[in-house]
PDB file of C-alpha atoms in Angstrom:
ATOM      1  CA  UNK A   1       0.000   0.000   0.000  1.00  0.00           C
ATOM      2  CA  UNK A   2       1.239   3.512  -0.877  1.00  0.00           C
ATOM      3  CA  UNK A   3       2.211   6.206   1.623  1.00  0.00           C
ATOM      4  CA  UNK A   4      -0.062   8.061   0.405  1.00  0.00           C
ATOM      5  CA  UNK A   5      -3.265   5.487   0.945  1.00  0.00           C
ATOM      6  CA  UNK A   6      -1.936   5.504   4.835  1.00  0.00           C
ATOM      7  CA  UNK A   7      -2.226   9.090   5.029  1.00  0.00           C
ATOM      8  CA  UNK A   8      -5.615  10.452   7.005  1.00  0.00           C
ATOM      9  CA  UNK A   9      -7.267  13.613   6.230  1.00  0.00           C
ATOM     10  CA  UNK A  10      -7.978  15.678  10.059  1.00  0.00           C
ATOM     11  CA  UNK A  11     -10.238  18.479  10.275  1.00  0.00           C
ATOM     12  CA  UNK A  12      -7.847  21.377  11.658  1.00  0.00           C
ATOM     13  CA  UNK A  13     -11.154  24.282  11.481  1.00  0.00           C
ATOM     14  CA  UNK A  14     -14.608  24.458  10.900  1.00  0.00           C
ATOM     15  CA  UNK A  15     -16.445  27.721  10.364  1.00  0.00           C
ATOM     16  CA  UNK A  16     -20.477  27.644   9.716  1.00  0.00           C
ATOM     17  CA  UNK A  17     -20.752  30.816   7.702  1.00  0.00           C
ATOM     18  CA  UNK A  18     -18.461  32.518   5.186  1.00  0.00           C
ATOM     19  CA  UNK A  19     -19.154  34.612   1.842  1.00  0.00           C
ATOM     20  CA  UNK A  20     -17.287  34.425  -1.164  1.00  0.00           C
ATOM     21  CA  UNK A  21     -16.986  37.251  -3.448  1.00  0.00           C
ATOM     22  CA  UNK A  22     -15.567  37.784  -7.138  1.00  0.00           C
ATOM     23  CA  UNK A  23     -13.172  39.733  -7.151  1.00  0.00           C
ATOM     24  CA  UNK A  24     -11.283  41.467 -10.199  1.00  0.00           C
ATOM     25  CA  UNK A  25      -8.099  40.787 -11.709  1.00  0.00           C
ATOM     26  CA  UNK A  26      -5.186  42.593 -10.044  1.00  0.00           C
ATOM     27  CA  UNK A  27      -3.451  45.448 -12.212  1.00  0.00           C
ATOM     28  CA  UNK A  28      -0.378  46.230 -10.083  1.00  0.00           C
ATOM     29  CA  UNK A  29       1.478  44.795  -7.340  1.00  0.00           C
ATOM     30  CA  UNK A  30      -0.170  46.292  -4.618  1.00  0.00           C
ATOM     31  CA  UNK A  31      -2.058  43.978  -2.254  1.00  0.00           C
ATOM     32  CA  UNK A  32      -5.632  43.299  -2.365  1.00  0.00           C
ATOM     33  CA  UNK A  33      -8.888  45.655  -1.347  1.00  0.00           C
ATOM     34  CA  UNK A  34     -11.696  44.479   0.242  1.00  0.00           C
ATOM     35  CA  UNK A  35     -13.245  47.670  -0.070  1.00  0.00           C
ATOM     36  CA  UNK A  36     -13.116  46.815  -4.506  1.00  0.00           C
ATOM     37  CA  UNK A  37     -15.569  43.847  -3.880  1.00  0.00           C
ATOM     38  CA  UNK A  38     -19.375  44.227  -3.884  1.00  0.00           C
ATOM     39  CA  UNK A  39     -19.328  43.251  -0.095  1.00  0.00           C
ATOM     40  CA  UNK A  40     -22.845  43.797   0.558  1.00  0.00           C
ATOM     41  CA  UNK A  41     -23.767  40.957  -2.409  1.00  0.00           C
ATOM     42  CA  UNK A  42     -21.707  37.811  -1.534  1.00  0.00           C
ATOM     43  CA  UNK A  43     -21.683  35.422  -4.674  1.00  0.00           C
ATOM     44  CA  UNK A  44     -22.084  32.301  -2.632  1.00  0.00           C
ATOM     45  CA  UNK A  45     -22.704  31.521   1.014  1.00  0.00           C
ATOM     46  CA  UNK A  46     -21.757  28.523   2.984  1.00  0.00           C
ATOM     47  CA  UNK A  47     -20.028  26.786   5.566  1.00  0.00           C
ATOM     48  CA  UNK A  48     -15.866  26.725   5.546  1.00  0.00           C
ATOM     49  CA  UNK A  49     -13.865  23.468   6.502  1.00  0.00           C
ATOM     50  CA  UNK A  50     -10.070  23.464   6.779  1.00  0.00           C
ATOM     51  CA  UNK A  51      -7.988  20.149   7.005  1.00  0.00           C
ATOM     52  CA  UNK A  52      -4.557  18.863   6.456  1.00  0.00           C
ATOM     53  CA  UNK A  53      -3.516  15.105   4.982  1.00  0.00           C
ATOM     54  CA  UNK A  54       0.068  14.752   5.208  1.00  0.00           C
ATOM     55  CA  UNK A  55       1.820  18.190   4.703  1.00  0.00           C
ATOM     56  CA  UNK A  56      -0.500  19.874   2.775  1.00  0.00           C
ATOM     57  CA  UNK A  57      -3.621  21.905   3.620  1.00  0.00           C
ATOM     58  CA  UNK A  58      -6.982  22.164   1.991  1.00  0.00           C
ATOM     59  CA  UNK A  59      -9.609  24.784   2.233  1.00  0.00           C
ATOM     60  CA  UNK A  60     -12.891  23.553   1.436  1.00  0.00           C
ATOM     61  CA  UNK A  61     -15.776  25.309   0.635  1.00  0.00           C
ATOM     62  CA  UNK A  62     -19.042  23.672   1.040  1.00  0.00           C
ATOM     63  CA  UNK A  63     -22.786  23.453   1.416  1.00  0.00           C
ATOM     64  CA  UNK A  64     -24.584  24.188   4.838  1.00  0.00           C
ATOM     65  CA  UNK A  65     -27.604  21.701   3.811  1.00  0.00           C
ATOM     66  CA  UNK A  66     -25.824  18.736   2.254  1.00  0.00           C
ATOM     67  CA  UNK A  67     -22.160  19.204   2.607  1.00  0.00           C
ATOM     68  CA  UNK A  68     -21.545  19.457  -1.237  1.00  0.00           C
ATOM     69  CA  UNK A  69     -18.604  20.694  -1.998  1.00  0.00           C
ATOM     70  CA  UNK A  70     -18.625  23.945  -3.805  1.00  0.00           C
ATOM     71  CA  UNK A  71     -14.776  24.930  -4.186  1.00  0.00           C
ATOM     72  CA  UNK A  72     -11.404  24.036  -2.777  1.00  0.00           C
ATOM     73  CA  UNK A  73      -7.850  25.064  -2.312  1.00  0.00           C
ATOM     74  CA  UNK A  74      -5.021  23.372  -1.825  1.00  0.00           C
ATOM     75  CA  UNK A  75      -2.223  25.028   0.318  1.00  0.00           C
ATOM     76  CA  UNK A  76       1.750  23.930   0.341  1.00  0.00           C
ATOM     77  CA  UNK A  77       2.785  26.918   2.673  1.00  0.00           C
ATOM     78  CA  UNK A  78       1.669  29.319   4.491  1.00  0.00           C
ATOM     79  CA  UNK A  79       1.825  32.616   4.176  1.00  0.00           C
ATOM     80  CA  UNK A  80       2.105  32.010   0.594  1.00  0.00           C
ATOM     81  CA  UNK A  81       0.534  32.661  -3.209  1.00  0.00           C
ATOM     82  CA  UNK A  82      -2.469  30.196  -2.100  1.00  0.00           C
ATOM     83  CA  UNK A  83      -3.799  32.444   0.803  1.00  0.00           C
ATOM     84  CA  UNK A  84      -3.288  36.034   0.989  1.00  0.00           C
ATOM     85  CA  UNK A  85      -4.574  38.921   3.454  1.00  0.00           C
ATOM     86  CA  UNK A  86      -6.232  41.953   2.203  1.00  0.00           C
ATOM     87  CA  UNK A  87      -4.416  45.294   3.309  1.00  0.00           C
ATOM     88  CA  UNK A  88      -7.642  46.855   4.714  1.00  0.00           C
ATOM     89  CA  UNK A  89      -9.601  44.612   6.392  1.00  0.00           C
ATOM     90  CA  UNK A  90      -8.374  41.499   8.583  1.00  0.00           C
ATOM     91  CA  UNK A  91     -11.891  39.870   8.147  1.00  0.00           C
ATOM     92  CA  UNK A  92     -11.290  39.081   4.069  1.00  0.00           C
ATOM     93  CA  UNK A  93      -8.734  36.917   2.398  1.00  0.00           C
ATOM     94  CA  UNK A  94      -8.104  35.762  -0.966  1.00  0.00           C
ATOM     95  CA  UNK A  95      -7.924  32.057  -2.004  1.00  0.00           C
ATOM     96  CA  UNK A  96      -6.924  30.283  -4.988  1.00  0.00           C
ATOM     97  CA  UNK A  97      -9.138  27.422  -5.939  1.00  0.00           C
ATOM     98  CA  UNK A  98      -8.238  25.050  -7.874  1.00  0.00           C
ATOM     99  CA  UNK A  99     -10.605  21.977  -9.624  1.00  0.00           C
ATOM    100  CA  UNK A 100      -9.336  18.244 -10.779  1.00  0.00           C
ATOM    101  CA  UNK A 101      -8.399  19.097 -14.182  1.00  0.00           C
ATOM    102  CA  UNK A 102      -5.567  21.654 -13.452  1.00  0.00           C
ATOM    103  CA  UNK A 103      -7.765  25.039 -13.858  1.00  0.00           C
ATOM    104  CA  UNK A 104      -7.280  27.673 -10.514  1.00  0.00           C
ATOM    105  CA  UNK A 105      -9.223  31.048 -10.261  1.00  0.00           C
ATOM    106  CA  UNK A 106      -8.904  33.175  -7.420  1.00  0.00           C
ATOM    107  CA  UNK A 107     -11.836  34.663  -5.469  1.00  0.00           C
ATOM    108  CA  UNK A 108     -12.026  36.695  -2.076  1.00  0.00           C
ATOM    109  CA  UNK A 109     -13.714  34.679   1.310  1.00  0.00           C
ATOM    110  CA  UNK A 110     -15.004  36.931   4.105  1.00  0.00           C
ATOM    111  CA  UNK A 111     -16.236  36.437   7.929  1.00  0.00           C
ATOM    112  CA  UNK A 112     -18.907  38.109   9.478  1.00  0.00           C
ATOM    113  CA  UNK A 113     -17.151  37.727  13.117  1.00  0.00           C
ATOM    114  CA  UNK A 114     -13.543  38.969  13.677  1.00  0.00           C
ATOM    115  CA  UNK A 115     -12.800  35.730  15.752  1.00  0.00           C
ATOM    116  CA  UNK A 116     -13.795  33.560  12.984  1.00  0.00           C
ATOM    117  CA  UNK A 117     -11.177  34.968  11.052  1.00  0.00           C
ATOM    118  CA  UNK A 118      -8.596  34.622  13.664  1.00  0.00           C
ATOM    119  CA  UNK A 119      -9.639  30.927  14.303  1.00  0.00           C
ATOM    120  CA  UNK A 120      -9.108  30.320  10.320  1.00  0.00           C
ATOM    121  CA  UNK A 121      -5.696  32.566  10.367  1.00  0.00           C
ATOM    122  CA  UNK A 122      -4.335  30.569  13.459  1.00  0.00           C
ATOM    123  CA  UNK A 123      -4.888  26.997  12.194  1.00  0.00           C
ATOM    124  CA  UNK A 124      -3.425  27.376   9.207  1.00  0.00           C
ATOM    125  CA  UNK A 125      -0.209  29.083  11.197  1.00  0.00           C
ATOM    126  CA  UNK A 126      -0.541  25.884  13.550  1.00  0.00           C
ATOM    127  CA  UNK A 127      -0.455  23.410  10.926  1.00  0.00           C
ATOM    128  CA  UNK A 128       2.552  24.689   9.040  1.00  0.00           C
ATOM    129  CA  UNK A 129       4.450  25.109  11.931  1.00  0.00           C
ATOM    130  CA  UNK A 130       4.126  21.633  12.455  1.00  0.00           C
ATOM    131  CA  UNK A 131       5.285  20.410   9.266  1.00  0.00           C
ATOM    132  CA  UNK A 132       8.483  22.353   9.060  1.00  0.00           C
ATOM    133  CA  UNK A 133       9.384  20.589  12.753  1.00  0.00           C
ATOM    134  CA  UNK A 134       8.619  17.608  10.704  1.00  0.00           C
ATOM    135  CA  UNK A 135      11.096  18.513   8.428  1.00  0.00           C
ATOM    136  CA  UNK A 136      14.017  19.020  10.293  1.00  0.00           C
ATOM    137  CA  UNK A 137      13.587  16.335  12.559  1.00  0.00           C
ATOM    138  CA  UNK A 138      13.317  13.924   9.237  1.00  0.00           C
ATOM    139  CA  UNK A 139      16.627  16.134   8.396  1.00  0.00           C
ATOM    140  CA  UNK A 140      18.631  15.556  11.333  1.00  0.00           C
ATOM    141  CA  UNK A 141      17.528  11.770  11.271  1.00  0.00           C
ATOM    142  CA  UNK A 142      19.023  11.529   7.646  1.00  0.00           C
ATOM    143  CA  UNK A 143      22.443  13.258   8.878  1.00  0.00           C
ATOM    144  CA  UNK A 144      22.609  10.943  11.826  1.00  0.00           C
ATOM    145  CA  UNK A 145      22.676   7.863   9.366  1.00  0.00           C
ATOM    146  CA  UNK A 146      24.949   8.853   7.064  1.00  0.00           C
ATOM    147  CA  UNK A 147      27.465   9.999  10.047  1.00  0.00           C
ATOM    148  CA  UNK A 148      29.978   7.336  10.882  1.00  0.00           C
ATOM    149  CA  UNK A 149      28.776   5.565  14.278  1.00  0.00           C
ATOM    150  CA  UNK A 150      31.203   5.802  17.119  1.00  0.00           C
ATOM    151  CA  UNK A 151      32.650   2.425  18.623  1.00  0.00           C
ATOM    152  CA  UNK A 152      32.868   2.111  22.049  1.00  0.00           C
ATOM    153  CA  UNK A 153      33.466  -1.425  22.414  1.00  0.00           C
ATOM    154  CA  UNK A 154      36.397  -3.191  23.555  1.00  0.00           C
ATOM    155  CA  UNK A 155      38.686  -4.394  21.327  1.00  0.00           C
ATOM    156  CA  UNK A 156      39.845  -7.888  21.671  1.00  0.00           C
ATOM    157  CA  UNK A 157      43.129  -7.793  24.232  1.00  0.00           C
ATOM    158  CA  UNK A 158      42.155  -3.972  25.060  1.00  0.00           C
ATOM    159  CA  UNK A 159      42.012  -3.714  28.899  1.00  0.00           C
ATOM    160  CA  UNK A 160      40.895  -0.860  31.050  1.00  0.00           C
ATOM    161  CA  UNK A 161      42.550   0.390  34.203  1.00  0.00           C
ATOM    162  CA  UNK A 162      40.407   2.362  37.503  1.00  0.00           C
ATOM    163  CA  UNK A 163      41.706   4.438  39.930  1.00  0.00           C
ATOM    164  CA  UNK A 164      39.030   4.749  42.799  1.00  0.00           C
ATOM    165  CA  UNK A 165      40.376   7.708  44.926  1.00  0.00           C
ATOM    166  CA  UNK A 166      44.199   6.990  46.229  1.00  0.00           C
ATOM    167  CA  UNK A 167      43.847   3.238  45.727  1.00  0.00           C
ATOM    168  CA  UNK A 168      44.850   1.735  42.717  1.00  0.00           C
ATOM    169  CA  UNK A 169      43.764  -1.683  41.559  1.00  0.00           C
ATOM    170  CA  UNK A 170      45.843  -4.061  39.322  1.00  0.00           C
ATOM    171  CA  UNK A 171      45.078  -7.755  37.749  1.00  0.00           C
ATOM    172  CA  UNK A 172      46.247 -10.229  39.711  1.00  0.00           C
ATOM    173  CA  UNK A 173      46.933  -8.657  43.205  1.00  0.00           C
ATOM    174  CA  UNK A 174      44.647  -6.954  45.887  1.00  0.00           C
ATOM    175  CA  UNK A 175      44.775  -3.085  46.571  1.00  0.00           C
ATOM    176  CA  UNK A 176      46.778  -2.707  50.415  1.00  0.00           C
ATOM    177  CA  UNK A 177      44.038  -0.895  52.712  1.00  0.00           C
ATOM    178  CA  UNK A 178      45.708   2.218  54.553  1.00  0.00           C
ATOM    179  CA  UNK A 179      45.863   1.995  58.331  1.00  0.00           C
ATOM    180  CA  UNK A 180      44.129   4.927  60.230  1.00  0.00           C
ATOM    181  CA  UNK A 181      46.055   5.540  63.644  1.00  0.00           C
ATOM    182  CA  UNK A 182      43.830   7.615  66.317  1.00  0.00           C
ATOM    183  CA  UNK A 183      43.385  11.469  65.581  1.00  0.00           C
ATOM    184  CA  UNK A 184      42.147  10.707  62.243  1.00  0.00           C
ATOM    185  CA  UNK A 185      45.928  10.237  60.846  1.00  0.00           C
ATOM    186  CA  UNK A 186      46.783   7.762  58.513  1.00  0.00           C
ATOM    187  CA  UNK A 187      50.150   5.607  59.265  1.00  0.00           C
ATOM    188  CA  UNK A 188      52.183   3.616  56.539  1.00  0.00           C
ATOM    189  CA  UNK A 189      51.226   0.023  56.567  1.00  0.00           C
ATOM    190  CA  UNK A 190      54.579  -1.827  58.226  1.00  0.00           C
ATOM    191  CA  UNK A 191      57.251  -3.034  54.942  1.00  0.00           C
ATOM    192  CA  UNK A 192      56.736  -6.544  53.757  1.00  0.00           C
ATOM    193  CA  UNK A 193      58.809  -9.065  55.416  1.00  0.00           C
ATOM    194  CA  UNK A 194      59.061  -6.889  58.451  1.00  0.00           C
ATOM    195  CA  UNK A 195      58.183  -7.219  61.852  1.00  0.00           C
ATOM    196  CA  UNK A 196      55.622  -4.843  64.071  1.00  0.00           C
ATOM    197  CA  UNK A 197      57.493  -3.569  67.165  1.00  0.00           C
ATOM    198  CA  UNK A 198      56.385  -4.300  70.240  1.00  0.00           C
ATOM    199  CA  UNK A 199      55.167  -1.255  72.244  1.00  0.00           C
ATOM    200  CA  UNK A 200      57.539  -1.161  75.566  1.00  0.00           C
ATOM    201  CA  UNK A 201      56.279  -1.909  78.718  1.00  0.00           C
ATOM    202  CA  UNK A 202      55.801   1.690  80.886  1.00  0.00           C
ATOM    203  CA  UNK A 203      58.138   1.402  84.335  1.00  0.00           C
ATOM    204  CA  UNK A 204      56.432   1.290  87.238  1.00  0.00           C
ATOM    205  CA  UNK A 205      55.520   4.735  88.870  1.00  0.00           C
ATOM    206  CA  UNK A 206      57.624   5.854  91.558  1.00  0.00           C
ATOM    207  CA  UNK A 207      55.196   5.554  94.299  1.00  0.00           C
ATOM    208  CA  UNK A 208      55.258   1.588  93.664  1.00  0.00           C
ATOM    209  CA  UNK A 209      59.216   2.015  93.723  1.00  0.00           C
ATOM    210  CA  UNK A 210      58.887   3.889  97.239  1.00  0.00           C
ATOM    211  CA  UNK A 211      56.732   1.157  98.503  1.00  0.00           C
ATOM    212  CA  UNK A 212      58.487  -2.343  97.485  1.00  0.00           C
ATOM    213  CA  UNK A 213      60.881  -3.252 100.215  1.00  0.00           C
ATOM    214  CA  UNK A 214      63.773  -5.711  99.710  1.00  0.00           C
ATOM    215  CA  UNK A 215      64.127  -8.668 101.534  1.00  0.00           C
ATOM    216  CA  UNK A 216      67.529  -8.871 102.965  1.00  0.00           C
ATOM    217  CA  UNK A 217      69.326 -12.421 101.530  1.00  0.00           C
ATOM    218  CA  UNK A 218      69.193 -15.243 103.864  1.00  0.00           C
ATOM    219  CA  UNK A 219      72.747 -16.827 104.731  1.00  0.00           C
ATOM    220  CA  UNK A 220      72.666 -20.216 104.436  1.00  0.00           C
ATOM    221  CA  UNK A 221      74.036 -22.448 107.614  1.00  0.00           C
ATOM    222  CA  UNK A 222      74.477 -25.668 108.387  1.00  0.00           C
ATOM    223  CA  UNK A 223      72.721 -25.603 111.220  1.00  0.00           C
ATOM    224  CA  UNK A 224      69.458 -23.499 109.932  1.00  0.00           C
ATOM    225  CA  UNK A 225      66.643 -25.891 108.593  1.00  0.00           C
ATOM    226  CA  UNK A 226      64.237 -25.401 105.932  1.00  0.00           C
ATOM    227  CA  UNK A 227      61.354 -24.527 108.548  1.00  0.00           C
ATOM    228  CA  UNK A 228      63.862 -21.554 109.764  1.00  0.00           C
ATOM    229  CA  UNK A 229      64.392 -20.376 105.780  1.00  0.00           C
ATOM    230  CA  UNK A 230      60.851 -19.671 105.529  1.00  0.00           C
ATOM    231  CA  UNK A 231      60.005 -17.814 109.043  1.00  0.00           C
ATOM    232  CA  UNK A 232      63.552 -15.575 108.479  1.00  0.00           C
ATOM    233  CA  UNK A 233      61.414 -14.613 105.037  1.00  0.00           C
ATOM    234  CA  UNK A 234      57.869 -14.158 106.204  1.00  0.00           C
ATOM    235  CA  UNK A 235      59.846 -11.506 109.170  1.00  0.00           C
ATOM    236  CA  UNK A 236      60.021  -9.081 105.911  1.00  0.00           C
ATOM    237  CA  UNK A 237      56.691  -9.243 104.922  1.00  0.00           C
ATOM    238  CA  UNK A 238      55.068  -8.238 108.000  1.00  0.00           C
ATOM    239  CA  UNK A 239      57.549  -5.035 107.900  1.00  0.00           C
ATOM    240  CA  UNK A 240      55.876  -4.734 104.436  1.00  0.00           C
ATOM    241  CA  UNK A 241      52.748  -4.065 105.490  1.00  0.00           C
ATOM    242  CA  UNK A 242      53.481  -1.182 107.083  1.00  0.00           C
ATOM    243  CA  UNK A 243      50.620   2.142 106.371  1.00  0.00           C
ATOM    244  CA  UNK A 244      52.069   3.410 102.952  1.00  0.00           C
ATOM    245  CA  UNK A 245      51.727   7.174 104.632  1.00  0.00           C
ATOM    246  CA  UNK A 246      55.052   6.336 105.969  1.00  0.00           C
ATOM    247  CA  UNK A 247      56.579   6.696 103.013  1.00  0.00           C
ATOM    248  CA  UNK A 248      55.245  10.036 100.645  1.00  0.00           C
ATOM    249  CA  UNK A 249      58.474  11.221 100.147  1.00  0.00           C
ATOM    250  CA  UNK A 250      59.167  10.286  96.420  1.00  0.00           C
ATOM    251  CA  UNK A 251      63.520  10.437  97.747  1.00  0.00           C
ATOM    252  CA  UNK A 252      62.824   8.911 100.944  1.00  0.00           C
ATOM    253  CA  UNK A 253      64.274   5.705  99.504  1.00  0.00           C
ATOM    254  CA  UNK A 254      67.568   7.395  98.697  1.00  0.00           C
ATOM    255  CA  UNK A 255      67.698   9.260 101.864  1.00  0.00           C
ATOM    256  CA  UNK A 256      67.630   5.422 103.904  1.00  0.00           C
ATOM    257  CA  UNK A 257      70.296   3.966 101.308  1.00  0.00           C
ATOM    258  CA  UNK A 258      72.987   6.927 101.683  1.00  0.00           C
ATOM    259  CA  UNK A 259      72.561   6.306 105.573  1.00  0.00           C
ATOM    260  CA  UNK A 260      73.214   2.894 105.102  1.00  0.00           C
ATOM    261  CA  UNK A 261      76.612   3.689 103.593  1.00  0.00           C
ATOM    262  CA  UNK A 262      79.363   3.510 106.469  1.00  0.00           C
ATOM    263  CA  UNK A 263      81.284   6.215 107.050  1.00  0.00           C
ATOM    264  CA  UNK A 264      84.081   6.958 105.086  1.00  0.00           C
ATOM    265  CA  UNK A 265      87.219   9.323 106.314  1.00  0.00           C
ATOM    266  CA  UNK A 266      87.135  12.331 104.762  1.00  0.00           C
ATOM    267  CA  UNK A 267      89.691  12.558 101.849  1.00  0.00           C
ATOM    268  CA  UNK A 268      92.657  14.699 102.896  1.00  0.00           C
ATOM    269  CA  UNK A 269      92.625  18.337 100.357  1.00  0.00           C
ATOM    270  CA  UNK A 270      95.559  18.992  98.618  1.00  0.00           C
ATOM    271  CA  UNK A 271      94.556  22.694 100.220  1.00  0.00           C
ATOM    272  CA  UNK A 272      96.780  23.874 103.154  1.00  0.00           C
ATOM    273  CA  UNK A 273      94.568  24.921 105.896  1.00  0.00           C
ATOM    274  CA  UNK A 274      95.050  28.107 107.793  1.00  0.00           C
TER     275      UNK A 274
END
């Protein structure tokens, strides 16, 4: 089936009453008068259909009883040699009809109302307006195919490589995480092969210092038995438990082990004495 059998005819305006006049032949290039044409004595009277198939436009003309038609005319564009505007009058407009055989004759159409001549003005502008959106859209669809299409793909062997913020992945090992020490600051992660130190142990404060007492050593004898060992060591540990208040001073400790010391003789001075 042809395009053209697919194509439906749609009724774009419908108008009840319109005149048509005869008008006379123009002599100059000046636009047409309405004020020329025997307005008060319309040649014909009847109702005024406008509709489109496809691209092109068709006023028809045509009976108010029967629907006959009485006169139509095709329209390609608009504004255009097919309809034209009279310069004095925005009610009157000049058509040109044309019949099966070929033969066109152009006669002047006029509305009674003001809006019915803006209703038949505006549908016309609508329905042109249309097509030539049609026509570049068919225009940039036809550029589009004969423009060489853009591959994407992958070629065969082609790889791709992704770097996702400071990390950066590679085929066949695993991105290292970073290690986040406190206070939000980010540590090296330790060299391969190595080993993590082990954080030291913190010394004991000096109060524990000031309170551990040393057992004095227990001299071995003959004559001392086991029993003996142990009550000479559980003498010290009652002196242990002795009210740490005693001992606040942080230097007591040193103060007790300098006493301890025996007295030496004072070194004689190389100074003479007076």
């Amino acid at each position: 089936m042809a395009a053209a059998e697919l194509e439906y005819e749609s009724v774009l305006c419908v108008k009840p009453d319109v005149n048509v006049y005869r008008i006379p032949p123009r002599t100059s290039n000046r636009g047409y008068r309405a004020s020329d044409w025997k307005l008060d004595h319309p040649d014909w009277t009847g109702r005024l259909r406008v509709t489109s198939k496809g691209k092109t436009a068709y006023i028809k003309l045509e009976d108010k009883v029967s629907g006959e038609l009485f006169a139509q005319a095709p329209i390609d564009q608009y504004p255009g040699i097919a309809v034209e505007t009279v310069t004095d009058s925005s009610r009157y407009f000049v058509i040109r009809i044309q019949d099966g055989t070929g033969r066109s004759a152009f006669i002047g159409i006029g509305f009674t109302d003001r809006g019915d001549a803006f209703d038949f003005n505006v549908s016309l502008q609508d329905h042109f307006k249309w097509v030539k959106q049609e026509t570049e859209i068919s225009k940039e669809s036809q550029e589009a195919d004969t423009r060489p299409k853009l591959d994407l793909g992958f070629k065969e062997g082609q790889t791709i490589k992704l770097n996702i913020g400071n990390m950066t992945t590679k085929k066949g090992g695993a991105a290292k995480p970073r290690v986040s020490g406190s206070g939000g600051l980010s540590l090296l992660p330790p060299p391969p092969g190595g080993k993590i130190a082990v954080p030291p142990i913190p010394p004991p404060s000096s109060t524990a210092i000031a309170n551990h007492v040393t057992p004095p050593p227990v001299q071995k004898s003959s004559t001392v038995s086991n029993a003996d060992i142990l009550l000479d060591l559980d003498a010290p540990a009652s002196a242990s438990k002795a009210p740490a208040s005693a001992t606040t001073d942080l230097w007591g400790d040193f103060s007790t082990a300098s006493s301890a010391v025996p007295n030496q003789a004072p070194q004689q001075s190389n100074w003479v004495q007076f």
